[in-house]
XYZ file of C-alpha atoms in Angstrom:
394
model
C -37.364 7.995 -17.163
C -34.786 9.389 -14.738
C -33.005 12.604 -15.609
C -29.516 12.042 -16.992
C -26.812 13.070 -14.523
C -23.477 13.991 -16.114
C -20.376 13.482 -14.009
C -17.022 14.988 -14.992
C -14.053 12.807 -14.011
C -10.487 14.146 -13.998
C -8.133 11.408 -12.771
C -4.861 10.507 -14.460
C -5.020 7.301 -16.509
C -1.240 6.885 -16.753
C -0.956 5.177 -13.358
C -2.524 1.955 -12.103
C -3.787 3.838 -9.033
C -5.723 6.283 -11.208
C -7.093 3.564 -13.470
C -8.290 1.583 -10.452
C -10.012 4.715 -9.097
C -11.813 5.035 -12.423
C -12.830 1.381 -12.298
C -14.408 1.884 -8.876
C -16.300 4.959 -10.083
C -17.455 3.111 -13.209
C -18.637 0.168 -11.123
C -20.802 2.496 -9.046
C -22.138 4.225 -12.182
C -23.214 0.852 -13.602
C -25.611 0.563 -10.685
C -27.079 4.015 -11.487
C -28.237 4.050 -15.137
C -28.937 7.781 -14.985
C -25.230 8.532 -14.536
C -23.134 9.496 -17.549
C -19.384 9.683 -17.006
C -17.159 12.077 -18.962
C -13.387 11.677 -18.744
C -11.871 15.171 -18.651
C -8.499 15.373 -20.361
C -5.604 17.445 -19.020
C -6.625 20.503 -21.068
C -10.223 20.487 -19.915
C -9.894 23.868 -18.173
C -9.022 25.521 -21.501
C -12.007 23.938 -23.236
C -15.070 26.096 -22.595
C -17.275 23.254 -23.809
C -16.432 21.260 -20.690
C -17.336 23.922 -18.148
C -20.814 23.964 -16.586
C -22.080 20.975 -18.604
C -21.776 18.574 -15.661
C -23.905 18.052 -12.569
C -20.931 17.081 -10.420
C -17.235 16.284 -10.491
C -14.805 13.712 -9.144
C -11.322 15.180 -9.538
C -7.812 14.833 -8.161
C -7.330 18.518 -7.339
C -3.565 19.083 -7.655
C -3.282 22.830 -8.301
C -4.933 26.158 -7.510
C -6.122 26.712 -11.078
C -8.199 23.521 -11.022
C -9.573 24.325 -7.568
C -10.681 27.817 -8.605
C -12.330 26.547 -11.784
C -14.298 23.939 -9.851
C -15.405 26.492 -7.247
C -16.763 28.693 -10.037
C -19.001 25.895 -11.360
C -20.900 25.870 -8.039
C -21.447 22.150 -8.582
C -20.784 19.317 -6.102
C -17.144 18.205 -6.170
C -15.355 15.254 -4.595
C -11.565 15.527 -4.437
C -9.653 12.232 -4.382
C -6.215 13.770 -3.846
C -6.441 15.964 -0.761
C -3.777 18.575 -1.468
C -5.554 21.147 0.691
C -6.223 20.817 4.411
C -8.707 23.698 4.419
C -10.692 22.587 1.393
C -14.008 23.772 -0.083
C -14.627 20.252 -1.433
C -15.600 16.967 0.144
C -12.468 14.835 0.051
C -11.644 11.172 0.185
C -7.950 10.379 0.222
C -5.584 7.679 1.307
C -4.925 7.514 5.037
C -1.254 8.468 5.068
C -0.801 7.685 8.751
C -2.288 4.204 8.386
C -0.028 3.572 5.382
C 3.066 4.643 7.339
C 2.032 2.583 10.356
C 1.570 -0.514 8.181
C 4.992 0.061 6.591
C 6.704 0.495 9.957
C 5.028 -2.579 11.439
C 5.981 -4.744 8.477
C 9.618 -3.593 8.425
C 10.016 -3.938 12.190
C 8.649 -7.488 11.938
C 11.547 -8.124 9.575
C 13.897 -7.190 12.413
C 15.291 -3.966 10.970
C 16.684 -1.337 13.309
C 17.874 1.133 10.644
C 15.100 2.759 8.617
C 14.965 5.388 5.883
C 12.189 7.385 4.241
C 12.426 8.411 0.599
C 9.733 10.739 -0.696
C 9.183 13.697 -2.970
C 9.994 16.600 -0.630
C 7.307 19.327 -0.677
C 4.422 17.130 -1.874
C 1.639 16.945 0.731
C 1.019 13.194 0.661
C 4.751 12.441 0.645
C 5.515 14.748 3.559
C 2.529 13.379 5.507
C 3.692 9.789 5.078
C 7.232 10.731 6.039
C 6.119 12.496 9.231
C 3.882 9.577 10.193
C 6.638 7.039 9.491
C 9.031 9.038 11.666
C 6.551 8.978 14.557
C 6.106 5.224 14.216
C 9.852 4.643 14.270
C 10.225 6.927 17.301
C 7.732 4.728 19.175
C 10.123 1.810 18.753
C 12.721 3.505 20.946
C 16.265 4.781 20.680
C 17.619 1.547 19.193
C 15.808 2.370 15.925
C 17.365 4.970 13.604
C 15.623 6.887 10.809
C 17.313 8.534 7.827
C 15.146 10.954 5.832
C 15.815 12.065 2.261
C 15.707 15.835 1.866
C 16.386 17.657 -1.364
C 16.207 21.230 -2.570
C 14.536 19.964 -5.754
C 10.967 21.267 -5.786
C 8.437 18.893 -7.329
C 4.883 20.055 -7.976
C 1.807 17.893 -7.419
C 0.959 18.258 -11.108
C 4.081 16.165 -11.835
C 1.982 13.018 -11.300
C -0.211 13.701 -14.299
C 2.767 13.419 -16.645
C 5.219 11.360 -14.616
C 7.727 9.110 -16.337
C 9.356 6.108 -14.765
C 12.525 6.699 -16.778
C 13.045 10.256 -15.508
C 14.419 10.945 -12.023
C 14.266 14.723 -11.458
C 16.714 14.653 -8.522
C 18.967 11.753 -9.506
C 22.242 13.280 -8.281
C 21.247 14.061 -4.668
C 19.198 10.863 -4.479
C 22.212 8.750 -5.482
C 24.389 10.570 -2.946
C 21.839 9.884 -0.205
C 21.404 6.214 -1.154
C 25.159 5.646 -0.950
C 25.256 7.272 2.503
C 22.781 4.806 4.025
C 24.175 2.100 6.303
C 23.860 -1.446 5.038
C 20.881 -3.366 6.427
C 18.607 -0.305 6.191
C 14.915 -0.666 5.315
C 13.820 2.101 2.919
C 10.145 3.097 2.834
C 9.283 5.064 -0.318
C 6.242 7.337 -0.592
C 4.848 5.477 -3.621
C 5.795 2.904 -6.251
C 7.107 5.484 -8.702
C 9.566 6.748 -6.099
C 10.494 3.206 -5.110
C 11.159 2.257 -8.738
C 13.340 5.345 -9.158
C 15.196 4.430 -5.975
C 15.770 0.866 -7.193
C 17.295 2.239 -10.393
C 19.541 4.559 -8.396
C 20.678 1.582 -6.297
C 21.471 -0.416 -9.432
C 23.654 2.339 -10.894
C 25.337 2.914 -7.513
C 26.222 -0.752 -7.022
C 23.855 -1.180 -4.065
C 22.321 -4.653 -3.761
C 18.593 -4.925 -2.954
C 17.553 -6.529 -0.638
C 21.007 -7.626 0.617
C 22.252 -4.088 1.338
C 18.963 -2.169 1.449
C 15.363 -3.404 1.575
C 12.785 -1.319 -0.313
C 9.026 -0.938 0.157
C 6.657 1.150 -1.989
C 2.987 2.184 -1.878
C 0.081 1.573 -4.317
C 0.893 -1.986 -5.438
C 1.036 -0.984 -9.088
C 1.385 -4.557 -10.338
C 3.010 -3.602 -13.621
C 5.654 -1.396 -11.995
C 6.227 -3.802 -9.116
C 6.750 -6.902 -11.234
C 8.797 -5.144 -13.939
C 11.115 -3.741 -11.265
C 14.413 -5.478 -10.614
C 14.209 -6.918 -8.048
C 10.413 -7.125 -7.941
C 9.025 -4.443 -5.641
C 7.178 -5.028 -2.376
C 4.331 -2.576 -1.983
C 1.302 -1.601 0.099
C -2.088 -2.391 -1.409
C -4.186 0.768 -0.986
C -7.472 -0.579 -2.445
C -7.863 2.244 -5.005
C -10.883 0.680 -6.710
C -12.769 0.786 -3.417
C -11.643 4.378 -2.922
C -13.131 5.277 -6.314
C -16.406 3.626 -5.451
C -16.579 5.476 -2.124
C -15.867 8.755 -3.929
C -18.837 8.105 -6.217
C -21.037 7.337 -3.209
C -20.058 10.639 -1.574
C -20.819 12.576 -4.749
C -24.185 10.855 -5.085
C -25.152 12.007 -1.595
C -24.108 15.563 -2.436
C -26.139 15.490 -5.650
C -29.199 14.467 -3.647
C -28.524 17.022 -0.909
C -26.248 19.874 -2.113
C -26.248 21.372 1.397
C -24.694 18.297 2.943
C -21.659 19.303 4.967
C -18.147 19.077 3.531
C -16.409 15.945 4.754
C -12.954 14.444 4.656
C -12.792 10.650 4.527
C -9.548 8.754 5.118
C -9.268 5.529 3.141
C -7.105 2.859 4.838
C -4.727 0.460 3.059
C -5.224 -3.293 3.015
C -1.849 -5.009 3.440
C 1.750 -5.326 2.299
C 2.284 -7.393 -0.840
C 5.726 -8.881 -0.300
C 8.052 -9.356 -3.253
C 11.791 -9.736 -3.595
C 12.831 -6.146 -2.703
C 12.030 -6.651 1.003
C 12.146 -10.429 1.284
C 14.808 -10.488 3.966
C 15.166 -10.464 7.757
C 17.945 -8.984 9.868
C 19.423 -11.369 12.447
C 22.827 -11.719 14.029
C 22.655 -15.244 12.596
C 22.326 -14.389 8.873
C 21.003 -17.776 7.710
C 17.889 -17.369 9.881
C 16.588 -15.018 7.203
C 16.998 -17.789 4.645
C 15.114 -20.155 6.959
C 12.095 -17.845 7.308
C 11.991 -17.150 3.563
C 12.166 -20.899 2.843
C 9.236 -21.519 5.225
C 7.081 -18.867 3.527
C 7.889 -20.030 0.007
C 7.266 -23.718 0.695
C 4.470 -23.563 3.273
C 1.844 -25.062 0.929
C 4.046 -28.131 0.451
C 3.432 -29.214 4.033
C 7.079 -28.755 5.014
C 8.409 -29.922 8.370
C 11.276 -28.768 10.553
C 13.464 -31.470 8.959
C 12.858 -29.979 5.499
C 14.077 -26.573 6.680
C 17.121 -28.067 8.431
C 18.043 -30.041 5.312
C 17.768 -26.872 3.223
C 19.998 -24.923 5.622
C 22.631 -27.633 5.975
C 23.114 -27.141 9.720
C 22.493 -29.501 12.636
C 19.149 -29.753 14.447
C 20.844 -28.427 17.573
C 22.363 -25.377 15.865
C 19.145 -24.449 14.075
C 16.874 -24.775 17.100
C 19.376 -22.924 19.297
C 19.401 -20.004 16.847
C 15.593 -19.935 16.717
C 15.356 -19.993 20.512
C 18.005 -17.306 20.938
C 16.766 -14.836 18.311
C 13.060 -15.604 17.953
C 12.225 -17.110 21.343
C 10.630 -20.145 19.711
C 11.522 -23.465 18.131
C 11.684 -24.055 14.387
C 8.563 -26.244 14.457
C 6.661 -23.641 16.477
C 7.659 -20.982 13.912
C 6.273 -23.124 11.081
C 2.993 -23.522 12.992
C 2.854 -19.775 13.710
C 3.464 -18.939 10.037
C 0.686 -21.324 8.945
C -1.793 -19.813 11.383
C -0.844 -16.250 10.430
C -1.427 -17.004 6.733
C -4.709 -18.747 7.552
C -5.915 -15.653 9.430
C -5.023 -13.423 6.492
C -6.888 -15.655 4.049
C -9.941 -15.864 6.315
C -10.085 -12.097 6.639
C -9.267 -11.083 3.071
C -10.696 -13.857 0.881
C -13.772 -16.054 0.566
C -11.707 -19.245 0.348
C -13.194 -22.302 2.045
C -11.531 -24.115 4.938
C -10.457 -26.832 2.506
C -8.839 -24.305 0.161
C -7.095 -22.521 3.032
C -5.805 -25.791 4.457
C -4.171 -26.565 1.103
C -2.560 -23.122 0.735
C -1.224 -23.256 4.300
C 0.144 -26.794 4.002
C -2.232 -28.658 6.314
C -2.905 -32.313 5.390
C -6.695 -31.769 5.232
C -9.466 -29.347 6.197
C -10.375 -31.264 9.372
C -6.834 -31.066 10.713
C -6.703 -27.359 9.846
C -9.972 -26.661 11.687
C -8.826 -28.543 14.797
C -5.450 -26.800 14.843
C -7.030 -23.378 14.308
C -9.633 -23.915 17.044
C -6.934 -25.056 19.475
C -4.961 -21.851 18.815
C -7.826 -19.313 18.779
C -10.549 -21.072 20.827
C -13.002 -20.888 17.949
C -13.350 -22.587 14.553
C -12.228 -20.771 11.377
C -15.747 -19.745 10.280
C -16.479 -18.083 13.633
C -13.110 -16.306 13.588
C -13.851 -15.009 10.070
C -17.221 -13.577 11.162
C -15.565 -11.745 14.070
C -12.542 -10.569 12.093
C -14.126 -9.132 8.938
C -14.320 -5.364 9.378
C -12.606 -5.513 12.778
C -8.971 -4.353 12.511
C -8.271 -5.289 16.143
C -8.617 -8.989 15.317
C -5.271 -10.400 14.140
């Protein structure tokens, strides 16, 4: 019988991100019957019974006290937070630059030229995402403007272990900043908690989302995002997979304690669009309505005539606006949107060609396969094999 291996886990359970991390770790442990997982509560450092009873730890190291205690155990540790750049622990954390790049790409695709970043000033992950977002906006050229929220309020990393969605520690300066933003600004928030706080500030300040400001969060905490008003768009960071990878790293270190310290960056998956950013910025305002209508009704097999009827404008006016602002016709935009959704489903799901054809509004799987092959010079199944795991395939 294999020796029992006890793993101490200290990850906050109050947030969906933390719970998903735990699910990934638990999934890995199920495949290793010798593993025993212990959830360490917030006061575990004061409980002498916890110390030195574990063979290894997976912890979100948010303060010096925790770091020093873990160093003293002389046991393998995997940190899933990454507060320290010069760390004594192997670390796996979210790739802040990839998150910011995904946010910038998504918001630029929605035709914004004014951008804003709202974080928790002084927190490592928040500052890192803000700096990366600024660089991405700078790449877009001088026509793009970035407004950054700065506050003297000092928030500690440990705040996230006891955070409350109904408490905004810097409400006064945050409201002042929100009211100073130009209309038609896209606001990228460092995480869903911050985005939810910002939405509440906008509500009390009489700012309409997404009409005045569009808002995007990070973590895709489904409960927070769908309870928000309006519902919150967010970046899916695949936390369950991050937890599983953390467990894999710890397992290697348990087998070989002398294995070198490593830092692994975990990339996000995609933007989950909800109402808070469901808008586009055009000089012809109703074009935004047209694109939203296409997305919402794609599975119904809509045609250009359906969109024109919805808008209430003439064929000539609609197609002229599409040509002028998008460089394409309305029908070509519908085709492009169908193919883009098909690519996403091929890459991210195991749906069959028949299922994808239905979701994308094609009349049948054969027509979908012919249309896809004509556009990409290969059938859907071949495209899927090339695209999975290859971020350069779009």
